[in-house]
Short mmCIF file of C-alpha atoms and ligand atoms in Angstrom, two decimals:
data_model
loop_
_atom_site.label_atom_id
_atom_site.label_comp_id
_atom_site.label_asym_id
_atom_site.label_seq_id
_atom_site.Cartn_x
_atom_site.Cartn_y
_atom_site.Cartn_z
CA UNK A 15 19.94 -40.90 -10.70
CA UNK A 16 22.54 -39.03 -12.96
CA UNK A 17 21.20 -36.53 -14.94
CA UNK A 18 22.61 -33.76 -16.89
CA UNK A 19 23.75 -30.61 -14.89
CA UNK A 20 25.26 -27.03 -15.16
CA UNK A 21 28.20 -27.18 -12.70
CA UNK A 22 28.59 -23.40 -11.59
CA UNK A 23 30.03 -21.95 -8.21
CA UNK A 24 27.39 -21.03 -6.12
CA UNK A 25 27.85 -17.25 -6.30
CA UNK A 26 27.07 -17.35 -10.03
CA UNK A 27 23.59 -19.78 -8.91
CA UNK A 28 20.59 -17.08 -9.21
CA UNK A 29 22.49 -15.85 -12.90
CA UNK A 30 22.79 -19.06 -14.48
CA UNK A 31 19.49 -20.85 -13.21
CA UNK A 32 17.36 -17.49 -14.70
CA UNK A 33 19.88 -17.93 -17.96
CA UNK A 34 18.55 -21.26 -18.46
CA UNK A 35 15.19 -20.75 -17.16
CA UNK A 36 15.03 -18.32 -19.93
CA UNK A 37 15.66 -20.63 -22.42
CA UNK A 38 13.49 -23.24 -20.69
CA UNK A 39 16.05 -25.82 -20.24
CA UNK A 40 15.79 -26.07 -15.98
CA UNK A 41 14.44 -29.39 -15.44
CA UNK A 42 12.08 -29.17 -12.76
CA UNK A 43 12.01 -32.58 -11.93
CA UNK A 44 15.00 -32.89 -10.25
CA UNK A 45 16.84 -30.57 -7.29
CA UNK A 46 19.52 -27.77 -7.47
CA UNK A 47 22.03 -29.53 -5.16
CA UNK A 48 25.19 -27.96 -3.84
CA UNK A 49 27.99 -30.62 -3.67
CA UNK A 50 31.54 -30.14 -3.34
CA UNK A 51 31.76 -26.16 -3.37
CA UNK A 52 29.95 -26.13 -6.48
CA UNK A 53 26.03 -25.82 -7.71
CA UNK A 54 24.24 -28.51 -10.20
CA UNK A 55 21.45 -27.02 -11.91
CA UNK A 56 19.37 -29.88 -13.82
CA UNK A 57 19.07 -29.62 -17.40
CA UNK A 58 16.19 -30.86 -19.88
CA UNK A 59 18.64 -30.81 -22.93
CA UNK A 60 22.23 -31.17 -22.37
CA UNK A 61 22.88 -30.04 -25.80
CA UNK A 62 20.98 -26.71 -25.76
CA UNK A 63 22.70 -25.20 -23.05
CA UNK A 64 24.95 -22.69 -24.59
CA UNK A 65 28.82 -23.57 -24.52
CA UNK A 66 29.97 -21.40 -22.31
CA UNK A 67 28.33 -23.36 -19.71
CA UNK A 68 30.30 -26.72 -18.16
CA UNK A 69 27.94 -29.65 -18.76
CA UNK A 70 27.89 -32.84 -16.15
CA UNK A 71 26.39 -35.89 -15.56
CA UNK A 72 25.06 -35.63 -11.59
CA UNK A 73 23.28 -37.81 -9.09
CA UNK A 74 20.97 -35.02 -8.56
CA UNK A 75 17.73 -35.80 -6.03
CA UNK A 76 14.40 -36.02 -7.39
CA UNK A 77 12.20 -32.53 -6.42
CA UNK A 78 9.17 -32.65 -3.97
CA UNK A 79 6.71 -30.27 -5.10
CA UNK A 80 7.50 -27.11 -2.72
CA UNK A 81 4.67 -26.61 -0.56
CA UNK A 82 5.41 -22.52 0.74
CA UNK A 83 7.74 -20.12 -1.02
CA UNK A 84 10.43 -21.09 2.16
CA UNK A 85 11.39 -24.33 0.93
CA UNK A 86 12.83 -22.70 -2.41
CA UNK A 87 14.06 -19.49 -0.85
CA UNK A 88 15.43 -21.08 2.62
CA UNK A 89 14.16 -18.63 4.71
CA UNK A 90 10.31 -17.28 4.91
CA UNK A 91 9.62 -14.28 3.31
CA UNK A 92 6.90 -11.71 4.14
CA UNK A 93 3.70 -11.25 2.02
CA UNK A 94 0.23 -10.20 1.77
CA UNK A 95 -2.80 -11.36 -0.13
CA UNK A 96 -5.16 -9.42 -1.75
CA UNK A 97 -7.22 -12.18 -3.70
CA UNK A 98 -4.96 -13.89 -6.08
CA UNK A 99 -2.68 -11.04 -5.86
CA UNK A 100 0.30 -11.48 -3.42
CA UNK A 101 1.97 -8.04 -2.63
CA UNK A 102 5.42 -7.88 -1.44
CA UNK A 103 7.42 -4.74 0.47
CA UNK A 104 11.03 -5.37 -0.78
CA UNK A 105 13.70 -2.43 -0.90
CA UNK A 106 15.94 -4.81 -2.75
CA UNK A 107 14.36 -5.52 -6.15
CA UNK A 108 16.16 -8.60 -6.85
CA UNK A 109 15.24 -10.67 -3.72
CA UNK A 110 11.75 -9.05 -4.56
CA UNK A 111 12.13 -11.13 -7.66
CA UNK A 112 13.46 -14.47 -5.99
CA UNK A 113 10.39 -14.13 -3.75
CA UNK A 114 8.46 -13.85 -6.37
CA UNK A 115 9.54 -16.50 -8.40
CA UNK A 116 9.46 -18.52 -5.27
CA UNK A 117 5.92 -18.00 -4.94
CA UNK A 118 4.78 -18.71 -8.22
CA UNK A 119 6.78 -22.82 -7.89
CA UNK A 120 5.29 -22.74 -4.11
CA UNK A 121 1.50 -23.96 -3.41
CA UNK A 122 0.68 -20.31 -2.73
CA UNK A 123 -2.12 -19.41 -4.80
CA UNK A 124 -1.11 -16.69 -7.16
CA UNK A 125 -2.10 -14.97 -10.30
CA UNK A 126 0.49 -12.38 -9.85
CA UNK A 127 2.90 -10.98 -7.66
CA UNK A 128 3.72 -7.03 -6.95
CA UNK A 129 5.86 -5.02 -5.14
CA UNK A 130 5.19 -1.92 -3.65
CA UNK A 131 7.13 0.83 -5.74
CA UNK A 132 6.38 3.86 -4.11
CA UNK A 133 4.24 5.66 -0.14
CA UNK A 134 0.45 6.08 -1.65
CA UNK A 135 0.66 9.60 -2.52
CA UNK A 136 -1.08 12.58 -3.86
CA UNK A 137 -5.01 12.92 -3.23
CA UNK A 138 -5.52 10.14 -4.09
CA UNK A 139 -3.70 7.72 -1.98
CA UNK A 140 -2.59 5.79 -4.85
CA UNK A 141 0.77 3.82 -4.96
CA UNK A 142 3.27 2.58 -7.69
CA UNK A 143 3.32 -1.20 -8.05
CA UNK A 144 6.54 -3.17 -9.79
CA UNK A 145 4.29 -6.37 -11.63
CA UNK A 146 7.29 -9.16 -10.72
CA UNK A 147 5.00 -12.30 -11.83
CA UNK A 148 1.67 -12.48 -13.64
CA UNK A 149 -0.08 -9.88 -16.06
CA UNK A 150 -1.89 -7.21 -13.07
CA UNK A 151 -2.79 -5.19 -10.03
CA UNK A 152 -6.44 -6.30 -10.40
CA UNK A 153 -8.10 -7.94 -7.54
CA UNK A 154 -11.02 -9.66 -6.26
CA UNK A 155 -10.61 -9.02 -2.58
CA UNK A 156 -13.12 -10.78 0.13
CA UNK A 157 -13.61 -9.51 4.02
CA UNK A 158 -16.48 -10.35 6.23
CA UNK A 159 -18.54 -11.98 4.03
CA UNK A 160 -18.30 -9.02 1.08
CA UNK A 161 -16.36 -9.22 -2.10
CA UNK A 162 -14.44 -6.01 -3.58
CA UNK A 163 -12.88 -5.40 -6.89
CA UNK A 164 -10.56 -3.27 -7.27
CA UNK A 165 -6.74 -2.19 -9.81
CA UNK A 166 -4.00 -1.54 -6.89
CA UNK A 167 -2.88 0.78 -9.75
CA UNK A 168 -5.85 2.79 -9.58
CA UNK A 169 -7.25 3.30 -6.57
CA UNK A 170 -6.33 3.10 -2.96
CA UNK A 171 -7.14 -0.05 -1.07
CA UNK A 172 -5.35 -1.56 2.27
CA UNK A 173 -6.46 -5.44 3.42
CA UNK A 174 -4.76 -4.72 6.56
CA UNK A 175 -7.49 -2.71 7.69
CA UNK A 176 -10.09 -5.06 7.55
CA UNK A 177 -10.14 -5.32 11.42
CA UNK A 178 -11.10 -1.94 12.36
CA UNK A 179 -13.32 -1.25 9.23
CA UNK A 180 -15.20 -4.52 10.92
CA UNK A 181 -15.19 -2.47 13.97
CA UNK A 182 -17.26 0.39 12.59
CA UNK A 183 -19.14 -1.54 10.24
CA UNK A 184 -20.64 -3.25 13.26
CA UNK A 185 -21.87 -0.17 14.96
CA UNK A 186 -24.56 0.63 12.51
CA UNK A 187 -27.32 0.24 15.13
CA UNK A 188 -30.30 -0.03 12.59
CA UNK A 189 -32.16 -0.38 9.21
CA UNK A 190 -32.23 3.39 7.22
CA UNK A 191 -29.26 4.73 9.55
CA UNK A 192 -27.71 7.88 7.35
CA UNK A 193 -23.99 7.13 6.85
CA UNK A 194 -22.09 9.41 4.54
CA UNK A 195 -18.54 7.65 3.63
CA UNK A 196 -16.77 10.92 2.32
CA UNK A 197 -13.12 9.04 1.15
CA UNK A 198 -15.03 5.98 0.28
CA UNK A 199 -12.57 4.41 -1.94
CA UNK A 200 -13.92 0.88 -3.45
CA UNK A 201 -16.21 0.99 -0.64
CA UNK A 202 -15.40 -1.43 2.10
CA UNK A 203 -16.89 0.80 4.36
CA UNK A 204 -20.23 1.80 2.47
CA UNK A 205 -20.70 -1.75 1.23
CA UNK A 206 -20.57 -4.04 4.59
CA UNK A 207 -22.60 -0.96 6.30
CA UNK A 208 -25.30 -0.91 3.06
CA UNK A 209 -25.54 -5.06 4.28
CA UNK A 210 -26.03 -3.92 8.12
CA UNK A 211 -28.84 -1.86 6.85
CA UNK A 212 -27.63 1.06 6.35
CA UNK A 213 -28.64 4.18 3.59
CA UNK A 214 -25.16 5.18 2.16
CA UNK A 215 -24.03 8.00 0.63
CA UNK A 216 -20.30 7.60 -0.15
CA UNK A 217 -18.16 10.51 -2.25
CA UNK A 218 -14.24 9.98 -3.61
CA UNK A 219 -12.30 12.31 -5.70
CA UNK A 220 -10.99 9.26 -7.64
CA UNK A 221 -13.53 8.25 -10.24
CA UNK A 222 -11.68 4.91 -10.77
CA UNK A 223 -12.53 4.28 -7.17
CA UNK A 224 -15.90 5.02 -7.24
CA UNK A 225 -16.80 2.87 -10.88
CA UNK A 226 -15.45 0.15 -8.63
CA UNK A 227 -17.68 1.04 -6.00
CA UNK A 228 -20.59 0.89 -7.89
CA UNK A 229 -19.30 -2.28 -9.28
CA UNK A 230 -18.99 -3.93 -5.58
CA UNK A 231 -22.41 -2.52 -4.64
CA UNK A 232 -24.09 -4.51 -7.34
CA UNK A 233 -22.07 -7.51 -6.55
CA UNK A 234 -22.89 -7.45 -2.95
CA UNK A 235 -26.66 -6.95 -3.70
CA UNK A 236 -26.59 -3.67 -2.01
CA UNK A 237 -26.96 -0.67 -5.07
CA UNK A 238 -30.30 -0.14 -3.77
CA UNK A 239 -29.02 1.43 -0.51
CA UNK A 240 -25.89 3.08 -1.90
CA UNK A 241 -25.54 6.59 -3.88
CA UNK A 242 -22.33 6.81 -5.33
CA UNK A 243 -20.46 10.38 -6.37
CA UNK A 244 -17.45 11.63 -7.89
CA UNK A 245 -15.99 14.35 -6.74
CA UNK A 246 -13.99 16.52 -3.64
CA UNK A 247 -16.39 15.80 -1.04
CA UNK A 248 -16.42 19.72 -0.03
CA UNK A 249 -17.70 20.74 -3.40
CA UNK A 250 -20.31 17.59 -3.12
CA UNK A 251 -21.58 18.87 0.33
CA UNK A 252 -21.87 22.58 0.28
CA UNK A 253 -18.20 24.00 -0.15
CA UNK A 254 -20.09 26.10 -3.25
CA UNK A 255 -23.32 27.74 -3.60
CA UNK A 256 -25.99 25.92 -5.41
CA UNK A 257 -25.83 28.93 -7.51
CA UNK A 258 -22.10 28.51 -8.06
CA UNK A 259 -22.54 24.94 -8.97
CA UNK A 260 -25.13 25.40 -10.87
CA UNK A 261 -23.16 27.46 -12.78
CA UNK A 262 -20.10 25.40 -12.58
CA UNK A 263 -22.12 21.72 -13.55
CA UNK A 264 -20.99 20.23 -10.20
CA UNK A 265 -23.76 18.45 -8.45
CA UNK A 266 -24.61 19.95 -5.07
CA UNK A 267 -26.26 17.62 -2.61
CA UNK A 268 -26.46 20.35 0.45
CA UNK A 269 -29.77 20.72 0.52
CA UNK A 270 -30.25 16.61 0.32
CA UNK A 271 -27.23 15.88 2.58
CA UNK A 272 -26.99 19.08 5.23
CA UNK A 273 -27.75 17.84 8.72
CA UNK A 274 -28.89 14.05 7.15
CA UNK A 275 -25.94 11.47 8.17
CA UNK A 276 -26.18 9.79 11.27
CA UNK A 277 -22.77 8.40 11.25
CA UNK A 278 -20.03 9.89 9.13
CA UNK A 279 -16.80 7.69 7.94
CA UNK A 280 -13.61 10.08 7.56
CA UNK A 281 -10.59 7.99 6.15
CA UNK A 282 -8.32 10.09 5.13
CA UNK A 283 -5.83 10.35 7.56
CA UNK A 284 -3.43 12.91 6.86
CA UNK A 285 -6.22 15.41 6.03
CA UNK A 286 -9.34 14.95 7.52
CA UNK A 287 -9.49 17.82 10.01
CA UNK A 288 -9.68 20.17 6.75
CA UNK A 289 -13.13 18.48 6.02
CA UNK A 290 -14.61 18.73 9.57
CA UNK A 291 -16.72 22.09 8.77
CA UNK A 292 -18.11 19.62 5.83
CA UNK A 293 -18.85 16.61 8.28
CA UNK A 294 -20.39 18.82 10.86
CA UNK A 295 -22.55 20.58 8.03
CA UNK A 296 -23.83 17.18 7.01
CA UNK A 297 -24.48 15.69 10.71
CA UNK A 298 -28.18 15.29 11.92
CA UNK A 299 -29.04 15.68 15.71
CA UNK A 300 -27.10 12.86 16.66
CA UNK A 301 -24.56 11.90 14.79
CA UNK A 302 -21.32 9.50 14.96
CA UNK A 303 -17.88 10.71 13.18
CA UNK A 304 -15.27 8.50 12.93
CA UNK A 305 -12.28 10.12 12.58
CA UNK A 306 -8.74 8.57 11.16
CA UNK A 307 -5.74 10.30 11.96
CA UNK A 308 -1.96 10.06 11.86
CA UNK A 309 -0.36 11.92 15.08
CA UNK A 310 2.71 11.29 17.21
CA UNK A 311 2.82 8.50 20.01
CA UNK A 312 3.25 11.56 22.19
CA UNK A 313 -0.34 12.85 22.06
CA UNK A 314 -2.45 10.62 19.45
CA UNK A 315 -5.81 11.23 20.14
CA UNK A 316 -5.37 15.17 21.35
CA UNK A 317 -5.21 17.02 18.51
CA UNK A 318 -7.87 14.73 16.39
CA UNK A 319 -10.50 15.53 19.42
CA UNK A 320 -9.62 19.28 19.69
CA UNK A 321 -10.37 19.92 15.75
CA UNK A 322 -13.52 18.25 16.42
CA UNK A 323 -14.62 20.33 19.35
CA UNK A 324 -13.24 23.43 17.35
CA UNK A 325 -15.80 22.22 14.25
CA UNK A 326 -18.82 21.31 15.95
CA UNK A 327 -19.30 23.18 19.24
CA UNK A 328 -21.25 25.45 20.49
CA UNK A 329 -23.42 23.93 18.07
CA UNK A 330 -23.15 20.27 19.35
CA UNK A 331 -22.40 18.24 22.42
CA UNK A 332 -19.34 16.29 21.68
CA UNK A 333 -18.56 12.70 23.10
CA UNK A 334 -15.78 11.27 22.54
CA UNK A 335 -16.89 7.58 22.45
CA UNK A 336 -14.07 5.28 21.50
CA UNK A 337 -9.74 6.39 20.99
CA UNK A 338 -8.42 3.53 19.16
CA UNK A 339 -4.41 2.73 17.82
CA UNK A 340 -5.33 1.27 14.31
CA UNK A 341 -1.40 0.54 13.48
CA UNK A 342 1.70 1.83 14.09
CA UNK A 343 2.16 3.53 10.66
CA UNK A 344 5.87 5.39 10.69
CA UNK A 345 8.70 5.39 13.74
CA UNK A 346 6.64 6.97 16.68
CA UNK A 347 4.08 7.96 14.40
CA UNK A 348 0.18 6.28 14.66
CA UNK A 349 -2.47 5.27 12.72
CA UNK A 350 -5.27 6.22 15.08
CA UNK A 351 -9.22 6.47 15.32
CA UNK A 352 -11.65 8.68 17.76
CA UNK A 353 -15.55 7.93 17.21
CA UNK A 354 -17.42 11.16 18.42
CA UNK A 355 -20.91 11.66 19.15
CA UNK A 356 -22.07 15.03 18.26
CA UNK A 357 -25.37 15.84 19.73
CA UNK A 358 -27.56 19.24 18.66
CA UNK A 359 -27.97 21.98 21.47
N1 LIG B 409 -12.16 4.49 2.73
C1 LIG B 409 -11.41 3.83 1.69
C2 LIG B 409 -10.72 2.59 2.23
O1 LIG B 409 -10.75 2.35 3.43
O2 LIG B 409 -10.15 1.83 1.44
C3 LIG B 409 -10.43 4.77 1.00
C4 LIG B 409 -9.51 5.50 1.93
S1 LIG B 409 -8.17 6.36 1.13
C5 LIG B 409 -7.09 6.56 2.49
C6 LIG B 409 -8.79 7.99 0.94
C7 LIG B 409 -9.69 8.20 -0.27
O3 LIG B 409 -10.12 9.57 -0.24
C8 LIG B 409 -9.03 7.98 -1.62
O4 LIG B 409 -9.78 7.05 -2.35
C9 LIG B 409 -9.05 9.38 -2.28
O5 LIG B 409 -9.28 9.33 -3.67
C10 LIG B 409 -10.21 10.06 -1.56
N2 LIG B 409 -10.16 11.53 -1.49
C11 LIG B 409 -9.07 12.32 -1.28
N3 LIG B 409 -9.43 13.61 -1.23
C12 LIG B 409 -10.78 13.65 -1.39
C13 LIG B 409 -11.74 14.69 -1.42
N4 LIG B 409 -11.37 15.97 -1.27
N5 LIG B 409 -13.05 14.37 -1.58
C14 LIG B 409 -13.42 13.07 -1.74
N6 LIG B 409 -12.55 12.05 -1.73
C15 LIG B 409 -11.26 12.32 -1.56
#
């Protein structure tokens, strides 16, 4: 049926469809068609569209509904969820924005759509986000059965990882097992292992990250088994004398914590070995570290085992239970995970 079109070359497409978007005059019911070496953009009001534009009368094809984001953009495009957040990793900000766009007139359930801005950086592991659609960086995230809230703007939080945190999460052997999480983030270690069972302690430096925490423990039923705490885990644990932080109004938990955990989550890759004199001061008798590094496809595992011999031993027995490739995080470069079992003299 003939309906009333902009007639642009296709080049100047993307510029003249936002143009009129703008002003509200696309007509969604009916298809931008190329014809002829030259675009027809549908129109709701032929006489609104400013006069700089050429105005036609076009057989253009009725619209089905787009059902994914590649029947608008002609080619799929590469996303992930985080509840009804969709998070892109564009370099080029204006296909970021097509793809967003795309999304929001696709079936794809969104409430927003981001793009990562920045690497997570500085302690805490925090990232810029570009908002392209929507109002936020706030999520409701769900992963084996828990639900996590969380501001990608705030705090640190990867759903790619959900795989391997299931991993760990699953070897919480019984009910009261000691697990200090000492990077604990929102908690999606601490609150699947507080459902196995577990008693939790978990520590972050971010406060943001641990209100959410405490958030997701009540909303998982679990607050009961979970202590939550702000601060650098070393100062926490025993980095200062209870005189010292007495003194300094930081709360010091050695003489609650030292020798208590039976497992141990360490997720902070590029750092961890600097907290291993802290993990081994809080392992019981037999105790379980897991360990996340970033190290070279050359040697992966070598270096992560060696600073945990160097921490724990003479004092413990260490077995090295599992070496794991989480992801391949840079060019050559590995995301990787060794669970050790450190057992008293
Ligand atoms: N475990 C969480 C997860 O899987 O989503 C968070 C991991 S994130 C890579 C590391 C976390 O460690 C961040 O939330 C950061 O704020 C926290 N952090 C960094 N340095 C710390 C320190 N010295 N003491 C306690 N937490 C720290």
């Amino acid at each position: 049926m003939a309906v009333p079109c902009v007639r642009v070359r296709p080049e100047d497409g993307e510029a003249t469809r936002r143009r009129l978007a703008a002003d509200d005059l696309v007509d969604d019911e009916y298809a931008i068609t190329a014809s002829d070496g030259w675009l027809y953009i549908p129109v709701t009001d032929a006489d609104a569209v400013p006069g700089e534009f050429d105005v036609v009368e076009f057989d253009a094809p009725e619209r089905r509904t787009p059902t994914n984001p590649a029947d608008v953009l002609g080619f799929e495009p590469t996303y992930e969820r985080l509840g009804d957040v969709v998070i892109l990793d564009e370099d080029d900000p204006e296909r970021a924005q097509r793809i967003a766009d795309a999304i929001l007139e696709s079936d794809v359930r969104a409430e927003s759509v981001v793009n990562r801005a920045s690497k997570v950086k500085g302690t805490e592991r925090v990232r810029d986000w570009d908002v392209l659609a929507g109002d936020g960086t706030e999520a409701v995230h769900r992963e084996y059965g828990c639900e996590f809230e969380l501001d990608l703007a705030t705090v640190y939080f990867s759903p790619r990882l959900a795989t391997e945190r299931h991993r760990v999460v699953e070897q919480v052997e019984r009910e009261g097992e000691h697990v200090f999480d000492m990077f604990a983030g929102v908690g999606p270690y601490a609150v699947p292992m507080a459902k196995a069972g577990a008693e939790v302690v978990a520590t972050d430096i971010n406060e943001d990250a641990i209100a959410y925490l405490e958030r997701n423990a009540e909303r998982n039923g679990v607050a009961d088994r979970i202590t939550a705490i702000v601060g650098d885990v070393r100062n926490v644990v025993s980095g200062s004398s209870r005189e010292q932080s007495e003194r300094d109004g930081v709360r010091d938990v050695a003489s609650e914590y030292e020798n208590w955990a039976d497992r141990i989550v360490m997720n902070l890759p590029h750092t961890a070995d600097e907290f291993l004199d802290t993990a081994v001061a809080l392992a019981g008798d037999d105790c379980v570290i897991h360990l996340y590094d970033f190290e070279h496809e050359d040697d992966p595992y070598g270096p992560a085992e060696a600073a945990i011999r160097a921490a724990a031993e003479p004092e413990y027995d260490v077995e090295i239970e599992t070496r794991r490739t989480v992801r391949s995080y840079a060019p050559h470069e590995l995301n990787v995970v060794v669970d050790a079992r450190l057992t008293r003299r």
